[in-house]
Coordinates of C-alpha atoms in Angstrom, one line a residue:
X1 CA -85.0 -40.0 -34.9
X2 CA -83.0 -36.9 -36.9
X3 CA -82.2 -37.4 -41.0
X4 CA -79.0 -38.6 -40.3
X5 CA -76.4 -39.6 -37.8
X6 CA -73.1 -39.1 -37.3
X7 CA -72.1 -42.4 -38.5
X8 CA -74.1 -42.1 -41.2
X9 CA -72.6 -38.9 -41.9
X10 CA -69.4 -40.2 -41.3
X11 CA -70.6 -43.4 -44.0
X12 CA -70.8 -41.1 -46.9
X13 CA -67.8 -38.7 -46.1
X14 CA -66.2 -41.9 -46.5
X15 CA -67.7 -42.9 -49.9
X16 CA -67.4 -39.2 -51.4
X17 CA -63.4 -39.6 -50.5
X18 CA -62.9 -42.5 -52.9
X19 CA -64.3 -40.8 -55.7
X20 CA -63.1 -37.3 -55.2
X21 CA -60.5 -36.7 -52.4
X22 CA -60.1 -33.4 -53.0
X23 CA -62.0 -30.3 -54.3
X24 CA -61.3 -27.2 -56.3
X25 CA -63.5 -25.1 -53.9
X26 CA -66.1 -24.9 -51.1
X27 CA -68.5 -24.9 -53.6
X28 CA -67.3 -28.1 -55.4
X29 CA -67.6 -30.1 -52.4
X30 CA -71.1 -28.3 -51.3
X31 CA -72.1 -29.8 -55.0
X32 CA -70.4 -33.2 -54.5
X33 CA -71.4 -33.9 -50.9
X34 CA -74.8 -32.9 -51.8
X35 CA -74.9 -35.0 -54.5
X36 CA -73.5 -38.0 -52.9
X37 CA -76.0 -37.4 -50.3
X38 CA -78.9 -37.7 -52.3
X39 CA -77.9 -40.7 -54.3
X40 CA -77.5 -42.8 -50.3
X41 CA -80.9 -41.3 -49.0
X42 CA -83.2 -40.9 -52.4
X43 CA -85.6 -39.9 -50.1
X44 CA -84.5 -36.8 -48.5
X45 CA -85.2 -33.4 -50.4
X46 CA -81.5 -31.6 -50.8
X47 CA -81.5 -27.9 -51.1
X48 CA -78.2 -25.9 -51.6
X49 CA -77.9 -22.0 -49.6
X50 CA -81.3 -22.2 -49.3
X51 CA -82.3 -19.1 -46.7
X52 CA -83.4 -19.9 -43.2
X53 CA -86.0 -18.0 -41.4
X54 CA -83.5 -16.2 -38.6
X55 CA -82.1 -13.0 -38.0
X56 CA -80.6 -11.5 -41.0
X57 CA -81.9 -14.5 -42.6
X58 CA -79.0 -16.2 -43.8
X59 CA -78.5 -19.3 -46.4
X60 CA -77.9 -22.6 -44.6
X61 CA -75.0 -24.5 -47.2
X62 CA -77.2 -27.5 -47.4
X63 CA -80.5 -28.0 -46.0
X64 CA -82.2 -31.5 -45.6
X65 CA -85.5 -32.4 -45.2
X66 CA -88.3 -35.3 -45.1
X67 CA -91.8 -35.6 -43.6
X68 CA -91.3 -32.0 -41.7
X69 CA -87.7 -33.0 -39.9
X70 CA -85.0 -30.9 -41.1
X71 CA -81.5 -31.1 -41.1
X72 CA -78.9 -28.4 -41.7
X73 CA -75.2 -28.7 -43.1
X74 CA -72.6 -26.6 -42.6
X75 CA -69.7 -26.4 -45.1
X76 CA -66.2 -25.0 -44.2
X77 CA -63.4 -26.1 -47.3
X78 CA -59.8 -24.5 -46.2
X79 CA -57.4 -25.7 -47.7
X80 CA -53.1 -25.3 -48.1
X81 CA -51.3 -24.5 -50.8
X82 CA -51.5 -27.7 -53.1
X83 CA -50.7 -28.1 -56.7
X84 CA -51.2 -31.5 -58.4
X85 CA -52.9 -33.7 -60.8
X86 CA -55.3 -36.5 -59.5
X87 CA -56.1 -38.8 -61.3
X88 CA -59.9 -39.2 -62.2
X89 CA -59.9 -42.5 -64.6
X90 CA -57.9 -45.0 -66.3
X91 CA -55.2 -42.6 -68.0
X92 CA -57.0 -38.9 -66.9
X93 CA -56.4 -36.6 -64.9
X94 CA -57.4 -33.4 -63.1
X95 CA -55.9 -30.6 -62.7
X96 CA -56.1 -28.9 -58.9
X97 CA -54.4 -26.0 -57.6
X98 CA -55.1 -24.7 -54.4
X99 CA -54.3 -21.6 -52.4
X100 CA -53.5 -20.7 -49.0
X101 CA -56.1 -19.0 -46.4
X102 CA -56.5 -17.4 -43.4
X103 CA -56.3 -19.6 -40.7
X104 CA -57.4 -17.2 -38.3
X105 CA -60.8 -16.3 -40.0
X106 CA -61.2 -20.4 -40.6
X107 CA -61.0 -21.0 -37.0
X108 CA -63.2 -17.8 -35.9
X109 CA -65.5 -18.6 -39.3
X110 CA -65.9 -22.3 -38.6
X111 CA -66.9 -21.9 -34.7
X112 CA -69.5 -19.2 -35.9
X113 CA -71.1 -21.6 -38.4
X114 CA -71.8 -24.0 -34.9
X115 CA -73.7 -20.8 -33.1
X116 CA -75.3 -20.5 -36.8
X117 CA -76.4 -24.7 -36.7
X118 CA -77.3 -24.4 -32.8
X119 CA -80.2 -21.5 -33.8
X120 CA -81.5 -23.0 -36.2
X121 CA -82.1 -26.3 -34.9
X122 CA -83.3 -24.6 -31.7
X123 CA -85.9 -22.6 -34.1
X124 CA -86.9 -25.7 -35.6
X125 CA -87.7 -27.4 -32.1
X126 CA -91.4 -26.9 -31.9
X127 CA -92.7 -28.4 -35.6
X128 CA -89.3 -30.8 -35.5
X129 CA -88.0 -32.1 -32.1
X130 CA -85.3 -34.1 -33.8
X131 CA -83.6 -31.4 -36.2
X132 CA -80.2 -31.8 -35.7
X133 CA -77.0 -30.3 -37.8
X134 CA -73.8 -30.5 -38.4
X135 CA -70.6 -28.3 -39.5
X136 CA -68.0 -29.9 -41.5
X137 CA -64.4 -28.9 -41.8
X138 CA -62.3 -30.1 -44.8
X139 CA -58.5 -28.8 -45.0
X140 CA -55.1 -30.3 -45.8
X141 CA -53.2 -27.9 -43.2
X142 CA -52.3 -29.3 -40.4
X143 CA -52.2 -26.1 -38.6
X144 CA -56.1 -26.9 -37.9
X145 CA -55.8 -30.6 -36.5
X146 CA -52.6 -29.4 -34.5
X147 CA -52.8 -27.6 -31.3
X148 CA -51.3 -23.9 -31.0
X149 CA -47.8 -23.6 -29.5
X150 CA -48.3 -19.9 -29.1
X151 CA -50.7 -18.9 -26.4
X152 CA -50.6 -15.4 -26.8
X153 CA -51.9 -16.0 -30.9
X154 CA -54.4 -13.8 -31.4
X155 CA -56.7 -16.2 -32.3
X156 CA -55.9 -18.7 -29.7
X157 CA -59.5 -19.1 -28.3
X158 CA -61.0 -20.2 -31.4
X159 CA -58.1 -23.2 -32.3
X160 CA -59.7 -26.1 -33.3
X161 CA -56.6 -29.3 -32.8
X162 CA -57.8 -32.5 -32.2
X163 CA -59.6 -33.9 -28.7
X164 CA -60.1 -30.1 -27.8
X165 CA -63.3 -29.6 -25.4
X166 CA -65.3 -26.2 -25.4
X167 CA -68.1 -25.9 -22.7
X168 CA -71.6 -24.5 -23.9
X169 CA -71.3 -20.9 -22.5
X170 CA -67.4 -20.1 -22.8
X171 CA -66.9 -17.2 -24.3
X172 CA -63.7 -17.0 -27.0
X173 CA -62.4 -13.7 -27.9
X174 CA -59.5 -12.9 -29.9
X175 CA -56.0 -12.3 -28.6
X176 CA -54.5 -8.9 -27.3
X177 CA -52.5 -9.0 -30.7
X178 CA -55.6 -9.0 -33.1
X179 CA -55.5 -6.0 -35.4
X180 CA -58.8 -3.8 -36.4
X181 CA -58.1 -5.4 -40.0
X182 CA -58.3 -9.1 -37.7
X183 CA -61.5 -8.8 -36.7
X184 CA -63.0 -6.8 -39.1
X185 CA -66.6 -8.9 -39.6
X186 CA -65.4 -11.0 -36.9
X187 CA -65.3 -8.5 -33.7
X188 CA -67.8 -10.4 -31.6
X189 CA -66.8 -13.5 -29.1
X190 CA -67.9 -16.7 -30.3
X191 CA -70.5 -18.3 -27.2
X192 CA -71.4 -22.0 -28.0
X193 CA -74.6 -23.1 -26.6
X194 CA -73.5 -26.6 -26.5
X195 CA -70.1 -28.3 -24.9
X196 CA -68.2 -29.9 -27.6
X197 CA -65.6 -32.4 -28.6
X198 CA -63.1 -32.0 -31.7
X199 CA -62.1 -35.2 -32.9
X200 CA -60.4 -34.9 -36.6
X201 CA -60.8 -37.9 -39.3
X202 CA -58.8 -38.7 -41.7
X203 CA -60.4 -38.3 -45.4
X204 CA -58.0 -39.1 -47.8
X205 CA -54.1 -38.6 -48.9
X206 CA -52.9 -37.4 -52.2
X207 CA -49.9 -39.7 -53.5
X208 CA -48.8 -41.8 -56.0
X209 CA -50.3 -43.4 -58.0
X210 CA -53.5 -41.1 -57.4
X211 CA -51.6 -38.5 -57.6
X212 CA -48.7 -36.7 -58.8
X213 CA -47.0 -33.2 -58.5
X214 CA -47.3 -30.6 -60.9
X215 CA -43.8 -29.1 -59.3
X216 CA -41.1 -30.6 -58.0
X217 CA -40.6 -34.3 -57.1
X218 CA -43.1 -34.4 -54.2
X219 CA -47.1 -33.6 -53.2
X220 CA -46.8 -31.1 -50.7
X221 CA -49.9 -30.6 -47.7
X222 CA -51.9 -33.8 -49.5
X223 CA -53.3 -35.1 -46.5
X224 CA -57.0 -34.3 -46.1
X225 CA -59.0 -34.6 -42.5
X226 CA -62.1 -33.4 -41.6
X227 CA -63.3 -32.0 -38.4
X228 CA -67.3 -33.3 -38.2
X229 CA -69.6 -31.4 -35.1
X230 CA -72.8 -32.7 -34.6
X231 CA -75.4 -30.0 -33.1
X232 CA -77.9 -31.5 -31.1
X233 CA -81.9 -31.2 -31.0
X234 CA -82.7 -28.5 -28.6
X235 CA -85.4 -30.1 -26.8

């Protein structure tokens, strides 16, 4: 049986979002989910970027492992403008104040972190027939839950709205409209080895009293979801 499963993935998502439903970066909630983690499965060994023995040999976000299974995590934080103070304890607050991103590079970015997950596991296949992983998205902009309306966007083929199906083997390119500056890092198609399933949670909402705006009368973009894919074992 792998690490974890997706309900008990799902289990401390859910746990982390009481205590901190929203992040100052990727990093903080690489950190916090980690940590949270660790404290509901005391015996798994938690590393953080920790480099994999692939191709280029990249750093896996958060790698998990326990009597030779492994289990790899894949971290994607992208969130909308948002600029308000939550509050932490009885009378304190904290300060966050977030920035817009490319949506286009999270979509295209956050489909290549799957191929990433689906090599990995299948290199870990003959010392770990269970190793599993699993790429998390965490964003307050809608845009990402929210199908495109556009279908000539250039970066139509990598949309990730809720309840859409990719089929292992599609290949997703970008758009006609793309621009060299587009694609630039990102020029090659996205092929999934695995058919998938989006299905967006909700992980928490920023309003009174948890929170309140540092401008204007109203929170703007403060509801969090998470997009949660689970990559099989490869045997």
């Amino acid at each position: 049986m792998s690490l974890l499963q997706t309900a008990d993935v799902e289990r401390i998502l859910a746990e982390l979002s009481r205590k901190r439903p929203v992040f100052h970066s990727e990093g903080d909630f690489q950190f916090a989910l980690a940590f949270k983690m660790q404290q509901k499965r005391p015996h798994l060994r938690l590393r953080l970027e920790t480099p994999v023995i692939s191709k280029g040999r990249p750093r896996v976000d958060i790698l998990a492992s326990c009597e030779g299974c492994v289990l790899f995590l894949e971290l994607k934080y992208l969130p909308r403008s948002l600029h308000a103070q939550v509050q932490i304890a009885e009378g304190e607050h904290e300060t966050y104040d977030l920035c817009d991103q490319a949506r286009e590079w999270g979509r295209y970015d956050f489909l290549k972190d799957i191929t990433r997950i689906e090599t990995w596991v299948a290199e870990c296949t003959q010392h770990c027939p269970e190793a599993v992983g699993y790429a998390i998205l965490l964003t307050n902009d809608q845009n990402y839950w929210n199908k495109l309306n556009d279908e000539n966007a250039k970066d139509y083929a990598f949309q990730l709205h809720d309840n859409r199906t990719i089929a292992g083997g599609e290949v997703l390119t970008w758009g006609e409209r793309a621009t060299a500056s587009d694609v630039k890092g990102r020029k090659h198609p996205i092929v999934l080895r695995w058919g998938y399933r989006f299905q967006w949670r909700d992980y928490s909402e920023l309003a009174p009293p948890l929170a309140k705006p540092l401008r204007g009368s109203r929170i703007d973009h403060g509801k969090f979801r998470y997009l949660l894919v689970r990559v099989p074992p490869s045997g």
